[in-house]
Amino acid sequence: FTRGTIPVQEDEMTIFYDIALKGIDDAITAIDRITDNTKFAELEIQLHSDIVGAVHQIADYYARINHSLLSKEDDLYFRAFAYLNNQIKHDQSLEIIYREVCGSMLPMHFPFRFGEPGVYWNDFVDNGSKYARGKREDYNACLIERDIKKTLCDIREIIVRTAAEGENMQTASAAVK
């Protein structure tokens, strides 16, 4: 049957659910390993890999879920990640993140923020590739200039909540039959 835009068997959803959560957890772990300025250089490749992997897994999961179960706000959040995933697929050199180290950001951004090292979603030039499920406006509304760890925690919560809601609806539907 078709849940989202891709036909999927019910038991396959567990796999996509688990992979999406693992991708998010891996990216959060990579971000947490950055404790000071020197860690960025050491972990840059792994950090990018884990963040891009999480974006892809979130978009992959979104393509397979029943979108009618999503609130408008949750759907917007998923569409922001779907848009970003599409942009990355069409331009692998896209700089989707920037980092903050002791009051300066690389690449440079103003105003400076001071505090713990951080990783944020970057503003980038849209590659012009159109994607039906996500638009630049979705990315701007939900991700641009925001802390990556926080947005990944937010989407993780949405995935867990909506999966539980979907299971509850299926259980209620089966009880009626």
PDB file of N, CA and C in Angstrom, residues 12-98:
ATOM      1  N   GLU A  12       7.968  -2.784   6.834  1.00  0.00           N
ATOM      2  CA  GLU A  12       9.109  -1.989   6.386  1.00  0.00           C
ATOM      3  C   GLU A  12       9.176  -0.644   7.109  1.00  0.00           C
ATOM      4  N   MET A  13       8.051  -0.147   7.588  1.00  0.00           N
ATOM      5  CA  MET A  13       8.041   1.152   8.262  1.00  0.00           C
ATOM      6  C   MET A  13       8.924   1.135   9.503  1.00  0.00           C
ATOM      7  N   THR A  14       8.969   0.010  10.200  1.00  0.00           N
ATOM      8  CA  THR A  14       9.809  -0.094  11.389  1.00  0.00           C
ATOM      9  C   THR A  14      11.264   0.129  11.025  1.00  0.00           C
ATOM     10  N   ILE A  15      11.688  -0.405   9.907  1.00  0.00           N
ATOM     11  CA  ILE A  15      13.074  -0.236   9.460  1.00  0.00           C
ATOM     12  C   ILE A  15      13.365   1.233   9.187  1.00  0.00           C
ATOM     13  N   PHE A  16      12.494   1.913   8.450  1.00  0.00           N
ATOM     14  CA  PHE A  16      12.719   3.325   8.130  1.00  0.00           C
ATOM     15  C   PHE A  16      12.652   4.199   9.385  1.00  0.00           C
ATOM     16  N   TYR A  17      11.777   3.837  10.297  1.00  0.00           N
ATOM     17  CA  TYR A  17      11.672   4.525  11.581  1.00  0.00           C
ATOM     18  C   TYR A  17      12.983   4.382  12.354  1.00  0.00           C
ATOM     19  N   ASP A  18      13.453   3.156  12.501  1.00  0.00           N
ATOM     20  CA  ASP A  18      14.693   2.894  13.244  1.00  0.00           C
ATOM     21  C   ASP A  18      15.901   3.569  12.599  1.00  0.00           C
ATOM     22  N   ILE A  19      15.981   3.526  11.280  1.00  0.00           N
ATOM     23  CA  ILE A  19      17.114   4.135  10.573  1.00  0.00           C
ATOM     24  C   ILE A  19      17.095   5.654  10.732  1.00  0.00           C
ATOM     25  N   ALA A  20      15.907   6.255  10.663  1.00  0.00           N
ATOM     26  CA  ALA A  20      15.805   7.712  10.829  1.00  0.00           C
ATOM     27  C   ALA A  20      16.262   8.108  12.234  1.00  0.00           C
ATOM     28  N   LEU A  21      15.812   7.376  13.239  1.00  0.00           N
ATOM     29  CA  LEU A  21      16.209   7.705  14.613  1.00  0.00           C
ATOM     30  C   LEU A  21      17.701   7.486  14.828  1.00  0.00           C
ATOM     31  N   LYS A  22      18.253   6.425  14.242  1.00  0.00           N
ATOM     32  CA  LYS A  22      19.691   6.176  14.373  1.00  0.00           C
ATOM     33  C   LYS A  22      20.492   7.283  13.690  1.00  0.00           C
ATOM     34  N   GLY A  23      20.058   7.712  12.502  1.00  0.00           N
ATOM     35  CA  GLY A  23      20.746   8.799  11.806  1.00  0.00           C
ATOM     36  C   GLY A  23      20.749  10.082  12.621  1.00  0.00           C
ATOM     37  N   ILE A  24      19.611  10.386  13.228  1.00  0.00           N
ATOM     38  CA  ILE A  24      19.511  11.582  14.073  1.00  0.00           C
ATOM     39  C   ILE A  24      20.422  11.439  15.288  1.00  0.00           C
ATOM     40  N   ASP A  25      20.366  10.298  15.934  1.00  0.00           N
ATOM     41  CA  ASP A  25      21.203  10.076  17.128  1.00  0.00           C
ATOM     42  C   ASP A  25      22.691  10.155  16.794  1.00  0.00           C
ATOM     43  N   ASP A  26      23.095   9.599  15.642  1.00  0.00           N
ATOM     44  CA  ASP A  26      24.500   9.669  15.228  1.00  0.00           C
ATOM     45  C   ASP A  26      24.941  11.123  15.027  1.00  0.00           C
ATOM     46  N   ALA A  27      24.081  11.927  14.406  1.00  0.00           N
ATOM     47  CA  ALA A  27      24.421  13.335  14.169  1.00  0.00           C
ATOM     48  C   ALA A  27      24.513  14.095  15.486  1.00  0.00           C
ATOM     49  N   ILE A  28      23.589  13.840  16.393  1.00  0.00           N
ATOM     50  CA  ILE A  28      23.632  14.508  17.695  1.00  0.00           C
ATOM     51  C   ILE A  28      24.891  14.107  18.456  1.00  0.00           C
ATOM     52  N   THR A  29      25.250  12.839  18.400  1.00  0.00           N
ATOM     53  CA  THR A  29      26.475  12.371  19.056  1.00  0.00           C
ATOM     54  C   THR A  29      27.696  13.070  18.477  1.00  0.00           C
ATOM     55  N   ALA A  30      27.745  13.213  17.153  1.00  0.00           N
ATOM     56  CA  ALA A  30      28.876  13.904  16.514  1.00  0.00           C
ATOM     57  C   ALA A  30      28.951  15.358  16.976  1.00  0.00           C
ATOM     58  N   ILE A  31      27.816  16.021  17.074  1.00  0.00           N
ATOM     59  CA  ILE A  31      27.787  17.414  17.541  1.00  0.00           C
ATOM     60  C   ILE A  31      28.253  17.486  18.992  1.00  0.00           C
ATOM     61  N   ASP A  32      27.801  16.555  19.813  1.00  0.00           N
ATOM     62  CA  ASP A  32      28.178  16.550  21.229  1.00  0.00           C
ATOM     63  C   ASP A  32      29.674  16.319  21.435  1.00  0.00           C
ATOM     64  N   ARG A  33      30.331  15.689  20.488  1.00  0.00           N
ATOM     65  CA  ARG A  33      31.768  15.429  20.607  1.00  0.00           C
ATOM     66  C   ARG A  33      32.599  16.688  20.378  1.00  0.00           C
ATOM     67  N   ILE A  34      31.970  17.757  19.897  1.00  0.00           N
ATOM     68  CA  ILE A  34      32.689  19.010  19.672  1.00  0.00           C
ATOM     69  C   ILE A  34      32.655  19.810  20.966  1.00  0.00           C
ATOM     70  N   THR A  35      33.742  19.728  21.695  1.00  0.00           N
ATOM     71  CA  THR A  35      33.803  20.373  22.999  1.00  0.00           C
ATOM     72  C   THR A  35      34.639  21.645  22.989  1.00  0.00           C
ATOM     73  N   ASP A  36      35.450  21.812  21.951  1.00  0.00           N
ATOM     74  CA  ASP A  36      36.259  23.023  21.842  1.00  0.00           C
ATOM     75  C   ASP A  36      36.649  23.221  20.376  1.00  0.00           C
ATOM     76  N   ASN A  37      37.340  24.316  20.118  1.00  0.00           N
ATOM     77  CA  ASN A  37      37.683  24.686  18.740  1.00  0.00           C
ATOM     78  C   ASN A  37      38.466  23.610  17.997  1.00  0.00           C
ATOM     79  N   THR A  38      39.364  22.925  18.677  1.00  0.00           N
ATOM     80  CA  THR A  38      40.195  21.939  17.989  1.00  0.00           C
ATOM     81  C   THR A  38      39.387  20.742  17.515  1.00  0.00           C
ATOM     82  N   LYS A  39      38.272  20.453  18.175  1.00  0.00           N
ATOM     83  CA  LYS A  39      37.455  19.296  17.801  1.00  0.00           C
ATOM     84  C   LYS A  39      36.797  19.463  16.435  1.00  0.00           C
ATOM     85  N   PHE A  40      36.526  20.712  16.022  1.00  0.00           N
ATOM     86  CA  PHE A  40      35.915  20.912  14.705  1.00  0.00           C
ATOM     87  C   PHE A  40      36.800  20.359  13.598  1.00  0.00           C
ATOM     88  N   ALA A  41      38.071  20.679  13.651  1.00  0.00           N
ATOM     89  CA  ALA A  41      38.998  20.213  12.619  1.00  0.00           C
ATOM     90  C   ALA A  41      39.109  18.695  12.631  1.00  0.00           C
ATOM     91  N   GLU A  42      39.165  18.113  13.815  1.00  0.00           N
ATOM     92  CA  GLU A  42      39.292  16.662  13.936  1.00  0.00           C
ATOM     93  C   GLU A  42      38.054  15.930  13.440  1.00  0.00           C
ATOM     94  N   LEU A  43      36.896  16.491  13.675  1.00  0.00           N
ATOM     95  CA  LEU A  43      35.640  15.782  13.441  1.00  0.00           C
ATOM     96  C   LEU A  43      34.838  16.288  12.246  1.00  0.00           C
ATOM     97  N   GLU A  44      35.392  17.212  11.490  1.00  0.00           N
ATOM     98  CA  GLU A  44      34.619  17.873  10.434  1.00  0.00           C
ATOM     99  C   GLU A  44      34.001  16.903   9.431  1.00  0.00           C
ATOM    100  N   ILE A  45      34.775  15.955   8.932  1.00  0.00           N
ATOM    101  CA  ILE A  45      34.257  15.022   7.924  1.00  0.00           C
ATOM    102  C   ILE A  45      33.168  14.148   8.523  1.00  0.00           C
ATOM    103  N   GLN A  46      33.413  13.612   9.719  1.00  0.00           N
ATOM    104  CA  GLN A  46      32.411  12.765  10.375  1.00  0.00           C
ATOM    105  C   GLN A  46      31.156  13.564  10.694  1.00  0.00           C
ATOM    106  N   LEU A  47      31.330  14.795  11.152  1.00  0.00           N
ATOM    107  CA  LEU A  47      30.197  15.657  11.467  1.00  0.00           C
ATOM    108  C   LEU A  47      29.322  15.882  10.231  1.00  0.00           C
ATOM    109  N   HIS A  48      29.953  16.270   9.123  1.00  0.00           N
ATOM    110  CA  HIS A  48      29.188  16.479   7.885  1.00  0.00           C
ATOM    111  C   HIS A  48      28.498  15.196   7.446  1.00  0.00           C
ATOM    112  N   SER A  49      29.219  14.095   7.493  1.00  0.00           N
ATOM    113  CA  SER A  49      28.657  12.815   7.075  1.00  0.00           C
ATOM    114  C   SER A  49      27.437  12.448   7.913  1.00  0.00           C
ATOM    115  N   ASP A  50      27.536  12.603   9.214  1.00  0.00           N
ATOM    116  CA  ASP A  50      26.425  12.244  10.090  1.00  0.00           C
ATOM    117  C   ASP A  50      25.232  13.181   9.911  1.00  0.00           C
ATOM    118  N   ILE A  51      25.486  14.463   9.726  1.00  0.00           N
ATOM    119  CA  ILE A  51      24.381  15.409   9.536  1.00  0.00           C
ATOM    120  C   ILE A  51      23.688  15.167   8.199  1.00  0.00           C
ATOM    121  N   VAL A  52      24.463  14.992   7.140  1.00  0.00           N
ATOM    122  CA  VAL A  52      23.869  14.711   5.824  1.00  0.00           C
ATOM    123  C   VAL A  52      23.108  13.383   5.872  1.00  0.00           C
ATOM    124  N   GLY A  53      23.673  12.388   6.546  1.00  0.00           N
ATOM    125  CA  GLY A  53      22.989  11.099   6.688  1.00  0.00           C
ATOM    126  C   GLY A  53      21.659  11.248   7.409  1.00  0.00           C
ATOM    127  N   ALA A  54      21.634  12.031   8.472  1.00  0.00           N
ATOM    128  CA  ALA A  54      20.394  12.254   9.216  1.00  0.00           C
ATOM    129  C   ALA A  54      19.355  12.947   8.336  1.00  0.00           C
ATOM    130  N   VAL A  55      19.771  13.963   7.598  1.00  0.00           N
ATOM    131  CA  VAL A  55      18.844  14.670   6.703  1.00  0.00           C
ATOM    132  C   VAL A  55      18.244  13.695   5.695  1.00  0.00           C
ATOM    133  N   HIS A  56      19.084  12.860   5.118  1.00  0.00           N
ATOM    134  CA  HIS A  56      18.596  11.886   4.129  1.00  0.00           C
ATOM    135  C   HIS A  56      17.612  10.897   4.759  1.00  0.00           C
ATOM    136  N   GLN A  57      17.944  10.389   5.942  1.00  0.00           N
ATOM    137  CA  GLN A  57      17.071   9.406   6.587  1.00  0.00           C
ATOM    138  C   GLN A  57      15.736  10.024   7.001  1.00  0.00           C
ATOM    139  N   ILE A  58      15.753  11.272   7.446  1.00  0.00           N
ATOM    140  CA  ILE A  58      14.509  11.964   7.801  1.00  0.00           C
ATOM    141  C   ILE A  58      13.635  12.113   6.557  1.00  0.00           C
ATOM    142  N   ALA A  59      14.235  12.545   5.461  1.00  0.00           N
ATOM    143  CA  ALA A  59      13.475  12.725   4.212  1.00  0.00           C
ATOM    144  C   ALA A  59      12.960  11.385   3.695  1.00  0.00           C
ATOM    145  N   ASP A  60      13.764  10.337   3.832  1.00  0.00           N
ATOM    146  CA  ASP A  60      13.368   9.002   3.395  1.00  0.00           C
ATOM    147  C   ASP A  60      12.176   8.504   4.214  1.00  0.00           C
ATOM    148  N   TYR A  61      12.221   8.716   5.497  1.00  0.00           N
ATOM    149  CA  TYR A  61      11.112   8.325   6.374  1.00  0.00           C
ATOM    150  C   TYR A  61       9.849   9.112   6.003  1.00  0.00           C
ATOM    151  N   TYR A  62      10.015  10.404   5.803  1.00  0.00           N
ATOM    152  CA  TYR A  62       8.879  11.270   5.457  1.00  0.00           C
ATOM    153  C   TYR A  62       8.199  10.815   4.167  1.00  0.00           C
ATOM    154  N   ALA A  63       8.986  10.345   3.207  1.00  0.00           N
ATOM    155  CA  ALA A  63       8.428   9.903   1.929  1.00  0.00           C
ATOM    156  C   ALA A  63       7.532   8.676   2.096  1.00  0.00           C
ATOM    157  N   ARG A  64       7.647   7.994   3.224  1.00  0.00           N
ATOM    158  CA  ARG A  64       6.938   6.737   3.418  1.00  0.00           C
ATOM    159  C   ARG A  64       5.816   6.786   4.456  1.00  0.00           C
ATOM    160  N   ILE A  65       5.678   7.900   5.153  1.00  0.00           N
ATOM    161  CA  ILE A  65       4.646   7.949   6.193  1.00  0.00           C
ATOM    162  C   ILE A  65       3.330   8.485   5.634  1.00  0.00           C
ATOM    163  N   ASN A  66       2.285   8.261   6.402  1.00  0.00           N
ATOM    164  CA  ASN A  66       0.965   8.762   6.043  1.00  0.00           C
ATOM    165  C   ASN A  66       0.903  10.237   6.415  1.00  0.00           C
ATOM    166  N   HIS A  67       0.979  11.100   5.415  1.00  0.00           N
ATOM    167  CA  HIS A  67       1.037  12.537   5.666  1.00  0.00           C
ATOM    168  C   HIS A  67      -0.245  13.092   6.279  1.00  0.00           C
ATOM    169  N   SER A  68      -1.344  12.379   6.126  1.00  0.00           N
ATOM    170  CA  SER A  68      -2.600  12.868   6.703  1.00  0.00           C
ATOM    171  C   SER A  68      -2.584  12.801   8.230  1.00  0.00           C
ATOM    172  N   LEU A  69      -1.641  12.049   8.810  1.00  0.00           N
ATOM    173  CA  LEU A  69      -1.523  11.980  10.265  1.00  0.00           C
ATOM    174  C   LEU A  69      -0.748  13.155  10.848  1.00  0.00           C
ATOM    175  N   LEU A  70      -0.118  13.949   9.992  1.00  0.00           N
ATOM    176  CA  LEU A  70       0.735  15.039  10.453  1.00  0.00           C
ATOM    177  C   LEU A  70      -0.049  16.330  10.630  1.00  0.00           C
ATOM    178  N   SER A  71       0.277  17.049  11.684  1.00  0.00           N
ATOM    179  CA  SER A  71      -0.268  18.398  11.827  1.00  0.00           C
ATOM    180  C   SER A  71       0.397  19.276  10.767  1.00  0.00           C
ATOM    181  N   LYS A  72      -0.150  20.447  10.548  1.00  0.00           N
ATOM    182  CA  LYS A  72       0.445  21.384   9.594  1.00  0.00           C
ATOM    183  C   LYS A  72       1.882  21.721   9.979  1.00  0.00           C
ATOM    184  N   GLU A  73       2.100  21.954  11.268  1.00  0.00           N
ATOM    185  CA  GLU A  73       3.428  22.319  11.759  1.00  0.00           C
ATOM    186  C   GLU A  73       4.424  21.177  11.575  1.00  0.00           C
ATOM    187  N   ASP A  74       4.009  19.954  11.894  1.00  0.00           N
ATOM    188  CA  ASP A  74       4.895  18.800  11.738  1.00  0.00           C
ATOM    189  C   ASP A  74       5.223  18.559  10.272  1.00  0.00           C
ATOM    190  N   ASP A  75       4.216  18.693   9.408  1.00  0.00           N
ATOM    191  CA  ASP A  75       4.444  18.508   7.975  1.00  0.00           C
ATOM    192  C   ASP A  75       5.427  19.552   7.447  1.00  0.00           C
ATOM    193  N   LEU A  76       5.295  20.790   7.900  1.00  0.00           N
ATOM    194  CA  LEU A  76       6.209  21.857   7.501  1.00  0.00           C
ATOM    195  C   LEU A  76       7.648  21.505   7.901  1.00  0.00           C
ATOM    196  N   TYR A  77       7.818  21.004   9.105  1.00  0.00           N
ATOM    197  CA  TYR A  77       9.145  20.621   9.592  1.00  0.00           C
ATOM    198  C   TYR A  77       9.739  19.510   8.711  1.00  0.00           C
ATOM    199  N   PHE A  78       8.941  18.489   8.433  1.00  0.00           N
ATOM    200  CA  PHE A  78       9.410  17.411   7.557  1.00  0.00           C
ATOM    201  C   PHE A  78       9.755  17.950   6.162  1.00  0.00           C
ATOM    202  N   ARG A  79       8.908  18.840   5.633  1.00  0.00           N
ATOM    203  CA  ARG A  79       9.162  19.389   4.303  1.00  0.00           C
ATOM    204  C   ARG A  79      10.457  20.186   4.250  1.00  0.00           C
ATOM    205  N   ALA A  80      10.823  20.856   5.340  1.00  0.00           N
ATOM    206  CA  ALA A  80      12.097  21.584   5.396  1.00  0.00           C
ATOM    207  C   ALA A  80      13.263  20.612   5.217  1.00  0.00           C
ATOM    208  N   PHE A  81      13.200  19.469   5.892  1.00  0.00           N
ATOM    209  CA  PHE A  81      14.252  18.467   5.751  1.00  0.00           C
ATOM    210  C   PHE A  81      14.221  17.819   4.362  1.00  0.00           C
ATOM    211  N   ALA A  82      13.024  17.597   3.818  1.00  0.00           N
ATOM    212  CA  ALA A  82      12.915  17.024   2.468  1.00  0.00           C
ATOM    213  C   ALA A  82      13.528  17.975   1.431  1.00  0.00           C
ATOM    214  N   TYR A  83      13.258  19.267   1.577  1.00  0.00           N
ATOM    215  CA  TYR A  83      13.853  20.268   0.691  1.00  0.00           C
ATOM    216  C   TYR A  83      15.371  20.239   0.787  1.00  0.00           C
ATOM    217  N   LEU A  84      15.881  20.253   2.013  1.00  0.00           N
ATOM    218  CA  LEU A  84      17.327  20.248   2.216  1.00  0.00           C
ATOM    219  C   LEU A  84      17.951  18.993   1.614  1.00  0.00           C
ATOM    220  N   ASN A  85      17.322  17.846   1.817  1.00  0.00           N
ATOM    221  CA  ASN A  85      17.829  16.599   1.244  1.00  0.00           C
ATOM    222  C   ASN A  85      17.906  16.694  -0.279  1.00  0.00           C
ATOM    223  N   ASN A  86      16.884  17.244  -0.895  1.00  0.00           N
ATOM    224  CA  ASN A  86      16.875  17.395  -2.347  1.00  0.00           C
ATOM    225  C   ASN A  86      17.989  18.327  -2.823  1.00  0.00           C
ATOM    226  N   GLN A  87      18.209  19.407  -2.092  1.00  0.00           N
ATOM    227  CA  GLN A  87      19.279  20.332  -2.461  1.00  0.00           C
ATOM    228  C   GLN A  87      20.647  19.648  -2.375  1.00  0.00           C
ATOM    229  N   ILE A  88      20.842  18.864  -1.320  1.00  0.00           N
ATOM    230  CA  ILE A  88      22.114  18.148  -1.153  1.00  0.00           C
ATOM    231  C   ILE A  88      22.320  17.139  -2.280  1.00  0.00           C
ATOM    232  N   LYS A  89      21.270  16.438  -2.662  1.00  0.00           N
ATOM    233  CA  LYS A  89      21.387  15.436  -3.735  1.00  0.00           C
ATOM    234  C   LYS A  89      21.814  16.072  -5.052  1.00  0.00           C
ATOM    235  N   HIS A  90      21.379  17.307  -5.291  1.00  0.00           N
ATOM    236  CA  HIS A  90      21.686  17.970  -6.558  1.00  0.00           C
ATOM    237  C   HIS A  90      22.949  18.819  -6.505  1.00  0.00           C
ATOM    238  N   ASP A  91      23.506  19.014  -5.319  1.00  0.00           N
ATOM    239  CA  ASP A  91      24.744  19.798  -5.186  1.00  0.00           C
ATOM    240  C   ASP A  91      25.489  19.326  -3.946  1.00  0.00           C
ATOM    241  N   GLN A  92      26.346  18.311  -4.131  1.00  0.00           N
ATOM    242  CA  GLN A  92      27.043  17.734  -2.994  1.00  0.00           C
ATOM    243  C   GLN A  92      28.082  18.670  -2.377  1.00  0.00           C
ATOM    244  N   SER A  93      28.420  19.752  -3.047  1.00  0.00           N
ATOM    245  CA  SER A  93      29.375  20.699  -2.475  1.00  0.00           C
ATOM    246  C   SER A  93      28.666  21.785  -1.653  1.00  0.00           C
ATOM    247  N   LEU A  94      27.363  21.666  -1.528  1.00  0.00           N
ATOM    248  CA  LEU A  94      26.561  22.639  -0.795  1.00  0.00           C
ATOM    249  C   LEU A  94      27.020  22.719   0.661  1.00  0.00           C
ATOM    250  N   GLU A  95      27.251  23.919   1.131  1.00  0.00           N
ATOM    251  CA  GLU A  95      27.626  24.122   2.529  1.00  0.00           C
ATOM    252  C   GLU A  95      26.349  24.345   3.334  1.00  0.00           C
ATOM    253  N   ILE A  96      25.866  23.264   3.947  1.00  0.00           N
ATOM    254  CA  ILE A  96      24.585  23.327   4.644  1.00  0.00           C
ATOM    255  C   ILE A  96      24.724  23.712   6.107  1.00  0.00           C
ATOM    256  N   ILE A  97      25.955  23.694   6.630  1.00  0.00           N
ATOM    257  CA  ILE A  97      26.139  24.029   8.035  1.00  0.00           C
ATOM    258  C   ILE A  97      27.208  25.097   8.192  1.00  0.00           C
ATOM    259  N   TYR A  98      27.132  25.800   9.285  1.00  0.00           N
ATOM    260  CA  TYR A  98      28.252  26.630   9.713  1.00  0.00           C
ATOM    261  C   TYR A  98      28.445  26.361  11.191  1.00  0.00           C
TER     262      TYR A  98
END
